[in-house]
């Protein structure tokens, strides 16, 4: 089983900076890459703030924080990955973008390096087939927010070797995570179940069954969910929810996965949720107020 000591992360957004955060605390040397230097500055500030919060809650020590931050090296050049044992792609949920990233990355990897995608829905087998190492390619789907959520969903492509699977499973556990293994079908386990529920909540809103507050209150108090489905959609990103529903609809060919037109309309408006400041709620106000 390959030993993973150094890790590369592509994408400094909310998922990428979270993966870098937990990897560095687990003692790995991390290279965090993004095409935009300002995204890296923002990511490092976010990681520091989140680690400060962990220190204040006595979850880690100040020494742990300082050592972990020192292990993260931000940069914009793929050549920084030339010694990485594993590179995790954590870019936007768009297959064409992910494929382009892997093509740019491959010339800089050592022969034995492993590859993983943090995709939440796209075929691991298909992504792996576009690389020179399908046997060393795997899905490693972290949950958001990564430092808090305990699950990592591991998805084997059809060509993924046992050694690759065992190395990634061991790494996830080293990061303090619990693993669930999913077969390589559209949206895997978590989003196969979760995102259609969110889509159904969108339909309930679209059809006037209930308003935003009633739908979220109903699920929080009626099903004991910590967040209502529309609040959760705003946290995940409505663009990501729509992308996952499209993957499910295309991959399964079943009308029950048809994306709600209202969800598509919000995305067309650029109302992606928390990250854009507006989704099913308007986050420019405190507390946030429903937009519909």
PDB file of C-alpha atoms in Angstrom:
ATOM      1  CA  UNK A   1       0.000   0.000   0.000  1.00  0.00           C
ATOM      2  CA  UNK A   2       1.533   3.368  -0.998  1.00  0.00           C
ATOM      3  CA  UNK A   3       2.391   5.652   1.908  1.00  0.00           C
ATOM      4  CA  UNK A   4       1.028   9.188   1.589  1.00  0.00           C
ATOM      5  CA  UNK A   5       3.189  11.866   3.195  1.00  0.00           C
ATOM      6  CA  UNK A   6       2.701  14.828   0.848  1.00  0.00           C
ATOM      7  CA  UNK A   7      -0.588  16.003  -0.569  1.00  0.00           C
ATOM      8  CA  UNK A   8      -1.615  18.371  -3.339  1.00  0.00           C
ATOM      9  CA  UNK A   9      -5.017  20.072  -3.422  1.00  0.00           C
ATOM     10  CA  UNK A  10      -6.324  21.778  -6.563  1.00  0.00           C
ATOM     11  CA  UNK A  11      -8.882  24.499  -5.879  1.00  0.00           C
ATOM     12  CA  UNK A  12      -8.768  26.892  -2.919  1.00  0.00           C
ATOM     13  CA  UNK A  13     -12.540  27.283  -2.501  1.00  0.00           C
ATOM     14  CA  UNK A  14     -14.558  26.101   0.471  1.00  0.00           C
ATOM     15  CA  UNK A  15     -13.867  22.411  -0.202  1.00  0.00           C
ATOM     16  CA  UNK A  16     -10.205  22.756  -1.170  1.00  0.00           C
ATOM     17  CA  UNK A  17      -9.210  24.934   1.773  1.00  0.00           C
ATOM     18  CA  UNK A  18     -11.085  22.570   4.103  1.00  0.00           C
ATOM     19  CA  UNK A  19      -9.216  19.540   2.733  1.00  0.00           C
ATOM     20  CA  UNK A  20      -5.888  21.367   3.109  1.00  0.00           C
ATOM     21  CA  UNK A  21      -6.877  22.289   6.678  1.00  0.00           C
ATOM     22  CA  UNK A  22      -7.564  18.726   7.866  1.00  0.00           C
ATOM     23  CA  UNK A  23      -4.607  17.275   5.938  1.00  0.00           C
ATOM     24  CA  UNK A  24      -2.152  19.721   7.504  1.00  0.00           C
ATOM     25  CA  UNK A  25      -3.508  19.026  11.003  1.00  0.00           C
ATOM     26  CA  UNK A  26      -2.994  15.315  10.276  1.00  0.00           C
ATOM     27  CA  UNK A  27       0.701  15.997   9.683  1.00  0.00           C
ATOM     28  CA  UNK A  28       0.850  16.007   5.889  1.00  0.00           C
ATOM     29  CA  UNK A  29       2.808  18.505   3.850  1.00  0.00           C
ATOM     30  CA  UNK A  30       0.241  20.243   1.623  1.00  0.00           C
ATOM     31  CA  UNK A  31       0.508  22.218  -1.598  1.00  0.00           C
ATOM     32  CA  UNK A  32      -2.685  24.222  -2.195  1.00  0.00           C
ATOM     33  CA  UNK A  33      -3.073  25.395  -5.789  1.00  0.00           C
ATOM     34  CA  UNK A  34      -5.463  27.809  -7.427  1.00  0.00           C
ATOM     35  CA  UNK A  35      -5.319  29.771 -10.682  1.00  0.00           C
ATOM     36  CA  UNK A  36      -5.999  32.988  -8.757  1.00  0.00           C
ATOM     37  CA  UNK A  37      -3.505  34.292  -6.203  1.00  0.00           C
ATOM     38  CA  UNK A  38      -6.285  36.227  -4.442  1.00  0.00           C
ATOM     39  CA  UNK A  39      -8.210  32.965  -3.949  1.00  0.00           C
ATOM     40  CA  UNK A  40      -5.154  31.514  -2.215  1.00  0.00           C
ATOM     41  CA  UNK A  41      -4.855  34.550   0.073  1.00  0.00           C
ATOM     42  CA  UNK A  42      -8.515  34.202   0.991  1.00  0.00           C
ATOM     43  CA  UNK A  43      -8.133  30.452   1.555  1.00  0.00           C
ATOM     44  CA  UNK A  44      -5.160  30.840   3.890  1.00  0.00           C
ATOM     45  CA  UNK A  45      -7.030  33.490   5.878  1.00  0.00           C
ATOM     46  CA  UNK A  46     -10.047  31.161   6.126  1.00  0.00           C
ATOM     47  CA  UNK A  47      -7.904  28.233   7.262  1.00  0.00           C
ATOM     48  CA  UNK A  48      -6.228  30.383   9.922  1.00  0.00           C
ATOM     49  CA  UNK A  49      -9.599  31.694  11.152  1.00  0.00           C
ATOM     50  CA  UNK A  50     -11.079  28.188  11.321  1.00  0.00           C
ATOM     51  CA  UNK A  51      -8.042  26.857  13.182  1.00  0.00           C
ATOM     52  CA  UNK A  52      -8.257  29.786  15.612  1.00  0.00           C
ATOM     53  CA  UNK A  53     -11.847  28.738  16.293  1.00  0.00           C
ATOM     54  CA  UNK A  54     -10.658  25.169  16.990  1.00  0.00           C
ATOM     55  CA  UNK A  55      -8.034  26.529  19.405  1.00  0.00           C
ATOM     56  CA  UNK A  56     -10.679  28.618  21.221  1.00  0.00           C
ATOM     57  CA  UNK A  57     -12.779  25.475  21.649  1.00  0.00           C
ATOM     58  CA  UNK A  58      -9.778  23.466  22.898  1.00  0.00           C
ATOM     59  CA  UNK A  59     -10.068  21.075  19.946  1.00  0.00           C
ATOM     60  CA  UNK A  60      -6.443  21.724  18.984  1.00  0.00           C
ATOM     61  CA  UNK A  61      -3.564  23.598  20.650  1.00  0.00           C
ATOM     62  CA  UNK A  62      -2.001  26.817  19.413  1.00  0.00           C
ATOM     63  CA  UNK A  63       1.132  24.772  18.661  1.00  0.00           C
ATOM     64  CA  UNK A  64      -0.942  22.369  16.513  1.00  0.00           C
ATOM     65  CA  UNK A  65      -2.350  25.347  14.611  1.00  0.00           C
ATOM     66  CA  UNK A  66       1.017  26.967  13.982  1.00  0.00           C
ATOM     67  CA  UNK A  67       2.627  23.712  12.843  1.00  0.00           C
ATOM     68  CA  UNK A  68      -0.288  22.911  10.509  1.00  0.00           C
ATOM     69  CA  UNK A  69      -0.289  26.368   8.924  1.00  0.00           C
ATOM     70  CA  UNK A  70       3.446  26.044   8.304  1.00  0.00           C
ATOM     71  CA  UNK A  71       2.831  22.780   6.413  1.00  0.00           C
ATOM     72  CA  UNK A  72       0.572  24.440   3.795  1.00  0.00           C
ATOM     73  CA  UNK A  73       2.318  25.939   0.774  1.00  0.00           C
ATOM     74  CA  UNK A  74       0.017  27.936  -1.540  1.00  0.00           C
ATOM     75  CA  UNK A  75       0.883  28.442  -5.197  1.00  0.00           C
ATOM     76  CA  UNK A  76      -0.342  28.777  -8.775  1.00  0.00           C
ATOM     77  CA  UNK A  77       2.147  26.503 -10.598  1.00  0.00           C
ATOM     78  CA  UNK A  78       1.366  22.817 -11.262  1.00  0.00           C
ATOM     79  CA  UNK A  79       5.114  22.104 -11.042  1.00  0.00           C
ATOM     80  CA  UNK A  80       4.703  22.366  -7.239  1.00  0.00           C
ATOM     81  CA  UNK A  81       3.087  18.905  -7.389  1.00  0.00           C
ATOM     82  CA  UNK A  82       6.195  17.128  -8.706  1.00  0.00           C
ATOM     83  CA  UNK A  83       6.827  15.382  -5.375  1.00  0.00           C
ATOM     84  CA  UNK A  84       3.212  14.870  -4.236  1.00  0.00           C
ATOM     85  CA  UNK A  85       2.172  11.344  -3.231  1.00  0.00           C
ATOM     86  CA  UNK A  86      -1.490  12.224  -3.840  1.00  0.00           C
ATOM     87  CA  UNK A  87      -3.258  15.112  -5.560  1.00  0.00           C
ATOM     88  CA  UNK A  88      -6.921  15.788  -4.804  1.00  0.00           C
ATOM     89  CA  UNK A  89      -8.888  17.834  -7.342  1.00  0.00           C
ATOM     90  CA  UNK A  90     -11.483  20.024  -5.620  1.00  0.00           C
ATOM     91  CA  UNK A  91     -12.590  22.294  -8.448  1.00  0.00           C
ATOM     92  CA  UNK A  92     -16.131  23.241  -9.436  1.00  0.00           C
ATOM     93  CA  UNK A  93     -18.610  20.451 -10.248  1.00  0.00           C
ATOM     94  CA  UNK A  94     -18.068  20.591 -14.006  1.00  0.00           C
ATOM     95  CA  UNK A  95     -16.676  17.568 -15.831  1.00  0.00           C
ATOM     96  CA  UNK A  96     -15.022  19.526 -18.657  1.00  0.00           C
ATOM     97  CA  UNK A  97     -13.176  21.744 -16.164  1.00  0.00           C
ATOM     98  CA  UNK A  98     -12.037  18.737 -14.143  1.00  0.00           C
ATOM     99  CA  UNK A  99     -10.780  16.940 -17.263  1.00  0.00           C
ATOM    100  CA  UNK A 100      -8.826  20.037 -18.303  1.00  0.00           C
ATOM    101  CA  UNK A 101      -7.245  20.257 -14.845  1.00  0.00           C
ATOM    102  CA  UNK A 102      -6.075  16.643 -14.955  1.00  0.00           C
ATOM    103  CA  UNK A 103      -4.495  17.159 -18.372  1.00  0.00           C
ATOM    104  CA  UNK A 104      -2.571  20.163 -17.055  1.00  0.00           C
ATOM    105  CA  UNK A 105      -1.531  18.237 -13.941  1.00  0.00           C
ATOM    106  CA  UNK A 106      -0.361  14.907 -15.390  1.00  0.00           C
ATOM    107  CA  UNK A 107       2.995  16.060 -16.853  1.00  0.00           C
ATOM    108  CA  UNK A 108       4.091  17.243 -13.401  1.00  0.00           C
ATOM    109  CA  UNK A 109       3.310  14.070 -11.404  1.00  0.00           C
ATOM    110  CA  UNK A 110       5.765  11.368 -10.421  1.00  0.00           C
ATOM    111  CA  UNK A 111       4.870   7.962 -11.868  1.00  0.00           C
ATOM    112  CA  UNK A 112       3.650   6.451  -8.605  1.00  0.00           C
ATOM    113  CA  UNK A 113       1.461   9.393  -7.500  1.00  0.00           C
ATOM    114  CA  UNK A 114      -2.205   8.778  -6.764  1.00  0.00           C
ATOM    115  CA  UNK A 115      -5.034  10.956  -8.048  1.00  0.00           C
ATOM    116  CA  UNK A 116      -8.393  11.683  -6.417  1.00  0.00           C
ATOM    117  CA  UNK A 117     -11.399  13.812  -7.250  1.00  0.00           C
ATOM    118  CA  UNK A 118     -13.637  15.441  -4.667  1.00  0.00           C
ATOM    119  CA  UNK A 119     -16.509  15.300  -7.164  1.00  0.00           C
ATOM    120  CA  UNK A 120     -19.900  14.855  -5.535  1.00  0.00           C
ATOM    121  CA  UNK A 121     -21.603  13.230  -8.522  1.00  0.00           C
ATOM    122  CA  UNK A 122     -19.476  12.736 -11.679  1.00  0.00           C
ATOM    123  CA  UNK A 123     -18.315   9.293 -12.873  1.00  0.00           C
ATOM    124  CA  UNK A 124     -14.955   8.355 -11.365  1.00  0.00           C
ATOM    125  CA  UNK A 125     -14.445   5.742 -14.091  1.00  0.00           C
ATOM    126  CA  UNK A 126     -14.884   8.365 -16.811  1.00  0.00           C
ATOM    127  CA  UNK A 127     -12.608  10.912 -15.127  1.00  0.00           C
ATOM    128  CA  UNK A 128      -9.966   8.220 -14.554  1.00  0.00           C
ATOM    129  CA  UNK A 129     -10.085   7.074 -18.181  1.00  0.00           C
ATOM    130  CA  UNK A 130      -8.893  10.522 -19.260  1.00  0.00           C
ATOM    131  CA  UNK A 131      -5.660  10.138 -17.248  1.00  0.00           C
ATOM    132  CA  UNK A 132      -2.554   7.964 -17.563  1.00  0.00           C
ATOM    133  CA  UNK A 133      -3.245   6.137 -14.267  1.00  0.00           C
ATOM    134  CA  UNK A 134      -6.852   4.857 -13.970  1.00  0.00           C
ATOM    135  CA  UNK A 135      -5.693   2.178 -11.502  1.00  0.00           C
ATOM    136  CA  UNK A 136      -4.380   4.923  -9.198  1.00  0.00           C
ATOM    137  CA  UNK A 137      -7.444   7.176  -9.519  1.00  0.00           C
ATOM    138  CA  UNK A 138     -10.291   7.293  -6.966  1.00  0.00           C
ATOM    139  CA  UNK A 139     -13.158   9.431  -5.701  1.00  0.00           C
ATOM    140  CA  UNK A 140     -12.631  11.052  -2.300  1.00  0.00           C
ATOM    141  CA  UNK A 141     -15.788  13.040  -1.571  1.00  0.00           C
ATOM    142  CA  UNK A 142     -15.472  15.205   1.546  1.00  0.00           C
ATOM    143  CA  UNK A 143     -18.537  16.816   3.102  1.00  0.00           C
ATOM    144  CA  UNK A 144     -18.937  20.562   3.647  1.00  0.00           C
ATOM    145  CA  UNK A 145     -17.641  22.095   5.915  1.00  0.00           C
ATOM    146  CA  UNK A 146     -14.672  19.722   5.771  1.00  0.00           C
ATOM    147  CA  UNK A 147     -13.124  20.506   9.201  1.00  0.00           C
ATOM    148  CA  UNK A 148     -16.452  19.768  10.909  1.00  0.00           C
ATOM    149  CA  UNK A 149     -18.100  16.962   8.918  1.00  0.00           C
ATOM    150  CA  UNK A 150     -16.822  13.495   9.777  1.00  0.00           C
ATOM    151  CA  UNK A 151     -17.656  11.603   6.571  1.00  0.00           C
ATOM    152  CA  UNK A 152     -15.527  10.913   3.517  1.00  0.00           C
ATOM    153  CA  UNK A 153     -17.285   9.009   0.760  1.00  0.00           C
ATOM    154  CA  UNK A 154     -14.810   6.821  -1.159  1.00  0.00           C
ATOM    155  CA  UNK A 155     -15.726   5.841  -4.714  1.00  0.00           C
ATOM    156  CA  UNK A 156     -13.815   3.228  -6.692  1.00  0.00           C
ATOM    157  CA  UNK A 157     -13.783   3.487 -10.461  1.00  0.00           C
ATOM    158  CA  UNK A 158     -13.912   0.267 -12.439  1.00  0.00           C
ATOM    159  CA  UNK A 159     -10.104   0.299 -12.795  1.00  0.00           C
ATOM    160  CA  UNK A 160      -9.192   1.480  -9.264  1.00  0.00           C
ATOM    161  CA  UNK A 161      -6.718  -0.928  -7.656  1.00  0.00           C
ATOM    162  CA  UNK A 162      -7.088  -2.443  -4.201  1.00  0.00           C
ATOM    163  CA  UNK A 163      -3.844  -0.757  -3.119  1.00  0.00           C
ATOM    164  CA  UNK A 164      -5.177   2.671  -4.118  1.00  0.00           C
ATOM    165  CA  UNK A 165      -8.441   2.087  -2.256  1.00  0.00           C
ATOM    166  CA  UNK A 166      -6.620   0.914   0.886  1.00  0.00           C
ATOM    167  CA  UNK A 167      -4.235   3.898   0.831  1.00  0.00           C
ATOM    168  CA  UNK A 168      -7.074   6.422   0.493  1.00  0.00           C
ATOM    169  CA  UNK A 169      -9.202   4.721   3.149  1.00  0.00           C
ATOM    170  CA  UNK A 170      -6.228   4.815   5.541  1.00  0.00           C
ATOM    171  CA  UNK A 171      -5.535   8.471   4.710  1.00  0.00           C
ATOM    172  CA  UNK A 172      -9.151   9.512   5.381  1.00  0.00           C
ATOM    173  CA  UNK A 173      -9.017   7.800   8.766  1.00  0.00           C
ATOM    174  CA  UNK A 174      -5.682   9.488   9.519  1.00  0.00           C
ATOM    175  CA  UNK A 175      -7.493  12.794   8.892  1.00  0.00           C
ATOM    176  CA  UNK A 176      -9.990  11.828  11.585  1.00  0.00           C
ATOM    177  CA  UNK A 177     -12.766  10.909   9.176  1.00  0.00           C
ATOM    178  CA  UNK A 178     -15.161   7.981   8.955  1.00  0.00           C
ATOM    179  CA  UNK A 179     -15.409   6.425   5.500  1.00  0.00           C
ATOM    180  CA  UNK A 180     -18.347   5.099   3.502  1.00  0.00           C
ATOM    181  CA  UNK A 181     -17.635   3.204   0.286  1.00  0.00           C
ATOM    182  CA  UNK A 182     -19.892   3.870  -2.693  1.00  0.00           C
ATOM    183  CA  UNK A 183     -20.158   2.254  -6.096  1.00  0.00           C
ATOM    184  CA  UNK A 184     -19.506   4.470  -9.115  1.00  0.00           C
ATOM    185  CA  UNK A 185     -23.085   5.373 -10.026  1.00  0.00           C
ATOM    186  CA  UNK A 186     -24.403   8.934 -10.516  1.00  0.00           C
ATOM    187  CA  UNK A 187     -24.135  11.039  -7.322  1.00  0.00           C
ATOM    188  CA  UNK A 188     -22.910   8.016  -5.289  1.00  0.00           C
ATOM    189  CA  UNK A 189     -24.663   7.509  -1.901  1.00  0.00           C
ATOM    190  CA  UNK A 190     -25.018  10.825  -0.075  1.00  0.00           C
ATOM    191  CA  UNK A 191     -26.074  13.068  -2.944  1.00  0.00           C
ATOM    192  CA  UNK A 192     -28.138  10.325  -4.603  1.00  0.00           C
ATOM    193  CA  UNK A 193     -30.403  10.584  -1.541  1.00  0.00           C
ATOM    194  CA  UNK A 194     -29.852  14.151  -0.318  1.00  0.00           C
ATOM    195  CA  UNK A 195     -30.052  16.314  -3.454  1.00  0.00           C
ATOM    196  CA  UNK A 196     -33.325  14.825  -4.791  1.00  0.00           C
ATOM    197  CA  UNK A 197     -34.806  15.690  -1.369  1.00  0.00           C
ATOM    198  CA  UNK A 198     -33.621  19.280  -1.851  1.00  0.00           C
ATOM    199  CA  UNK A 199     -35.024  19.235  -5.398  1.00  0.00           C
ATOM    200  CA  UNK A 200     -38.376  18.033  -4.038  1.00  0.00           C
ATOM    201  CA  UNK A 201     -38.361  20.908  -1.530  1.00  0.00           C
ATOM    202  CA  UNK A 202     -37.821  23.243  -4.499  1.00  0.00           C
ATOM    203  CA  UNK A 203     -40.852  21.691  -6.200  1.00  0.00           C
ATOM    204  CA  UNK A 204     -42.913  22.137  -3.016  1.00  0.00           C
ATOM    205  CA  UNK A 205     -41.988  25.837  -3.091  1.00  0.00           C
ATOM    206  CA  UNK A 206     -42.513  26.100  -6.876  1.00  0.00           C
ATOM    207  CA  UNK A 207     -45.983  24.548  -6.637  1.00  0.00           C
ATOM    208  CA  UNK A 208     -47.014  26.639  -3.631  1.00  0.00           C
ATOM    209  CA  UNK A 209     -47.292  23.736  -1.201  1.00  0.00           C
ATOM    210  CA  UNK A 210     -45.496  25.876   1.371  1.00  0.00           C
ATOM    211  CA  UNK A 211     -43.342  28.967   1.600  1.00  0.00           C
ATOM    212  CA  UNK A 212     -39.596  28.932   2.312  1.00  0.00           C
ATOM    213  CA  UNK A 213     -39.936  29.231   6.093  1.00  0.00           C
ATOM    214  CA  UNK A 214     -42.705  26.623   6.337  1.00  0.00           C
ATOM    215  CA  UNK A 215     -40.765  24.084   4.258  1.00  0.00           C
ATOM    216  CA  UNK A 216     -37.575  24.540   6.279  1.00  0.00           C
ATOM    217  CA  UNK A 217     -39.393  24.601   9.622  1.00  0.00           C
ATOM    218  CA  UNK A 218     -41.338  21.500   8.636  1.00  0.00           C
ATOM    219  CA  UNK A 219     -38.206  19.459   7.971  1.00  0.00           C
ATOM    220  CA  UNK A 220     -36.239  20.814  10.909  1.00  0.00           C
ATOM    221  CA  UNK A 221     -38.957  20.110  13.459  1.00  0.00           C
ATOM    222  CA  UNK A 222     -40.830  17.321  11.677  1.00  0.00           C
ATOM    223  CA  UNK A 223     -37.818  15.248  10.631  1.00  0.00           C
ATOM    224  CA  UNK A 224     -35.266  16.542  13.188  1.00  0.00           C
ATOM    225  CA  UNK A 225     -32.935  17.903  10.489  1.00  0.00           C
ATOM    226  CA  UNK A 226     -30.396  20.495  11.721  1.00  0.00           C
ATOM    227  CA  UNK A 227     -31.030  22.619   8.605  1.00  0.00           C
ATOM    228  CA  UNK A 228     -34.096  22.844   6.411  1.00  0.00           C
ATOM    229  CA  UNK A 229     -33.635  21.637   2.809  1.00  0.00           C
ATOM    230  CA  UNK A 230     -33.676  25.152   1.336  1.00  0.00           C
ATOM    231  CA  UNK A 231     -31.211  26.422   3.950  1.00  0.00           C
ATOM    232  CA  UNK A 232     -29.044  23.422   3.119  1.00  0.00           C
ATOM    233  CA  UNK A 233     -29.299  24.132  -0.606  1.00  0.00           C
ATOM    234  CA  UNK A 234     -28.034  27.654   0.029  1.00  0.00           C
ATOM    235  CA  UNK A 235     -25.114  26.230   2.032  1.00  0.00           C
ATOM    236  CA  UNK A 236     -24.175  23.678  -0.652  1.00  0.00           C
ATOM    237  CA  UNK A 237     -24.693  26.155  -3.510  1.00  0.00           C
ATOM    238  CA  UNK A 238     -27.723  26.115  -5.792  1.00  0.00           C
ATOM    239  CA  UNK A 239     -25.438  25.808  -8.826  1.00  0.00           C
ATOM    240  CA  UNK A 240     -23.919  22.652  -7.330  1.00  0.00           C
ATOM    241  CA  UNK A 241     -27.366  21.231  -6.501  1.00  0.00           C
ATOM    242  CA  UNK A 242     -28.523  21.869 -10.072  1.00  0.00           C
ATOM    243  CA  UNK A 243     -25.356  20.283 -11.508  1.00  0.00           C
ATOM    244  CA  UNK A 244     -25.892  17.152  -9.402  1.00  0.00           C
ATOM    245  CA  UNK A 245     -29.547  16.879 -10.438  1.00  0.00           C
ATOM    246  CA  UNK A 246     -28.489  17.138 -14.091  1.00  0.00           C
ATOM    247  CA  UNK A 247     -25.940  14.342 -13.570  1.00  0.00           C
ATOM    248  CA  UNK A 248     -28.644  12.185 -11.965  1.00  0.00           C
ATOM    249  CA  UNK A 249     -31.211  12.960 -14.657  1.00  0.00           C
ATOM    250  CA  UNK A 250     -28.767  12.306 -17.502  1.00  0.00           C
ATOM    251  CA  UNK A 251     -27.162   9.270 -15.899  1.00  0.00           C
ATOM    252  CA  UNK A 252     -30.299   7.510 -14.670  1.00  0.00           C
ATOM    253  CA  UNK A 253     -32.738   8.555 -17.408  1.00  0.00           C
ATOM    254  CA  UNK A 254     -35.545   8.734 -14.859  1.00  0.00           C
ATOM    255  CA  UNK A 255     -38.020  11.629 -14.746  1.00  0.00           C
ATOM    256  CA  UNK A 256     -38.005  11.605 -10.938  1.00  0.00           C
ATOM    257  CA  UNK A 257     -34.600  13.308 -11.149  1.00  0.00           C
ATOM    258  CA  UNK A 258     -35.816  16.184 -13.349  1.00  0.00           C
ATOM    259  CA  UNK A 259     -34.360  19.422 -11.917  1.00  0.00           C
ATOM    260  CA  UNK A 260     -36.999  21.792 -10.585  1.00  0.00           C
ATOM    261  CA  UNK A 261     -37.484  24.788 -12.944  1.00  0.00           C
ATOM    262  CA  UNK A 262     -37.398  27.143  -9.968  1.00  0.00           C
ATOM    263  CA  UNK A 263     -33.973  25.837  -8.954  1.00  0.00           C
ATOM    264  CA  UNK A 264     -32.744  26.436 -12.513  1.00  0.00           C
ATOM    265  CA  UNK A 265     -34.222  29.954 -12.470  1.00  0.00           C
ATOM    266  CA  UNK A 266     -32.377  30.884  -9.261  1.00  0.00           C
ATOM    267  CA  UNK A 267     -29.121  29.672 -10.804  1.00  0.00           C
ATOM    268  CA  UNK A 268     -29.810  31.677 -13.984  1.00  0.00           C
ATOM    269  CA  UNK A 269     -30.213  34.750 -11.764  1.00  0.00           C
ATOM    270  CA  UNK A 270     -26.831  34.115 -10.145  1.00  0.00           C
ATOM    271  CA  UNK A 271     -28.539  33.411  -6.823  1.00  0.00           C
ATOM    272  CA  UNK A 272     -26.317  30.537  -5.699  1.00  0.00           C
ATOM    273  CA  UNK A 273     -26.933  30.793  -1.955  1.00  0.00           C
ATOM    274  CA  UNK A 274     -24.540  31.851   0.776  1.00  0.00           C
ATOM    275  CA  UNK A 275     -21.502  32.181  -1.495  1.00  0.00           C
ATOM    276  CA  UNK A 276     -23.258  34.765  -3.703  1.00  0.00           C
ATOM    277  CA  UNK A 277     -25.130  36.453  -0.854  1.00  0.00           C
ATOM    278  CA  UNK A 278     -28.575  35.425  -2.059  1.00  0.00           C
ATOM    279  CA  UNK A 279     -30.433  32.188  -2.750  1.00  0.00           C
ATOM    280  CA  UNK A 280     -33.598  31.015  -1.078  1.00  0.00           C
ATOM    281  CA  UNK A 281     -32.561  33.510   1.608  1.00  0.00           C
ATOM    282  CA  UNK A 282     -31.050  36.992   1.345  1.00  0.00           C
ATOM    283  CA  UNK A 283     -27.838  36.997   3.411  1.00  0.00           C
ATOM    284  CA  UNK A 284     -27.316  40.762   3.259  1.00  0.00           C
ATOM    285  CA  UNK A 285     -29.687  40.976   6.227  1.00  0.00           C
ATOM    286  CA  UNK A 286     -29.275  39.527   9.698  1.00  0.00           C
ATOM    287  CA  UNK A 287     -31.040  37.244  10.257  1.00  0.00           C
ATOM    288  CA  UNK A 288     -31.345  36.223   6.578  1.00  0.00           C
ATOM    289  CA  UNK A 289     -34.816  36.717   5.094  1.00  0.00           C
ATOM    290  CA  UNK A 290     -36.575  34.506   2.515  1.00  0.00           C
ATOM    291  CA  UNK A 291     -36.427  35.744  -1.081  1.00  0.00           C
ATOM    292  CA  UNK A 292     -39.729  34.090  -1.986  1.00  0.00           C
TER     293      UNK A 292
END
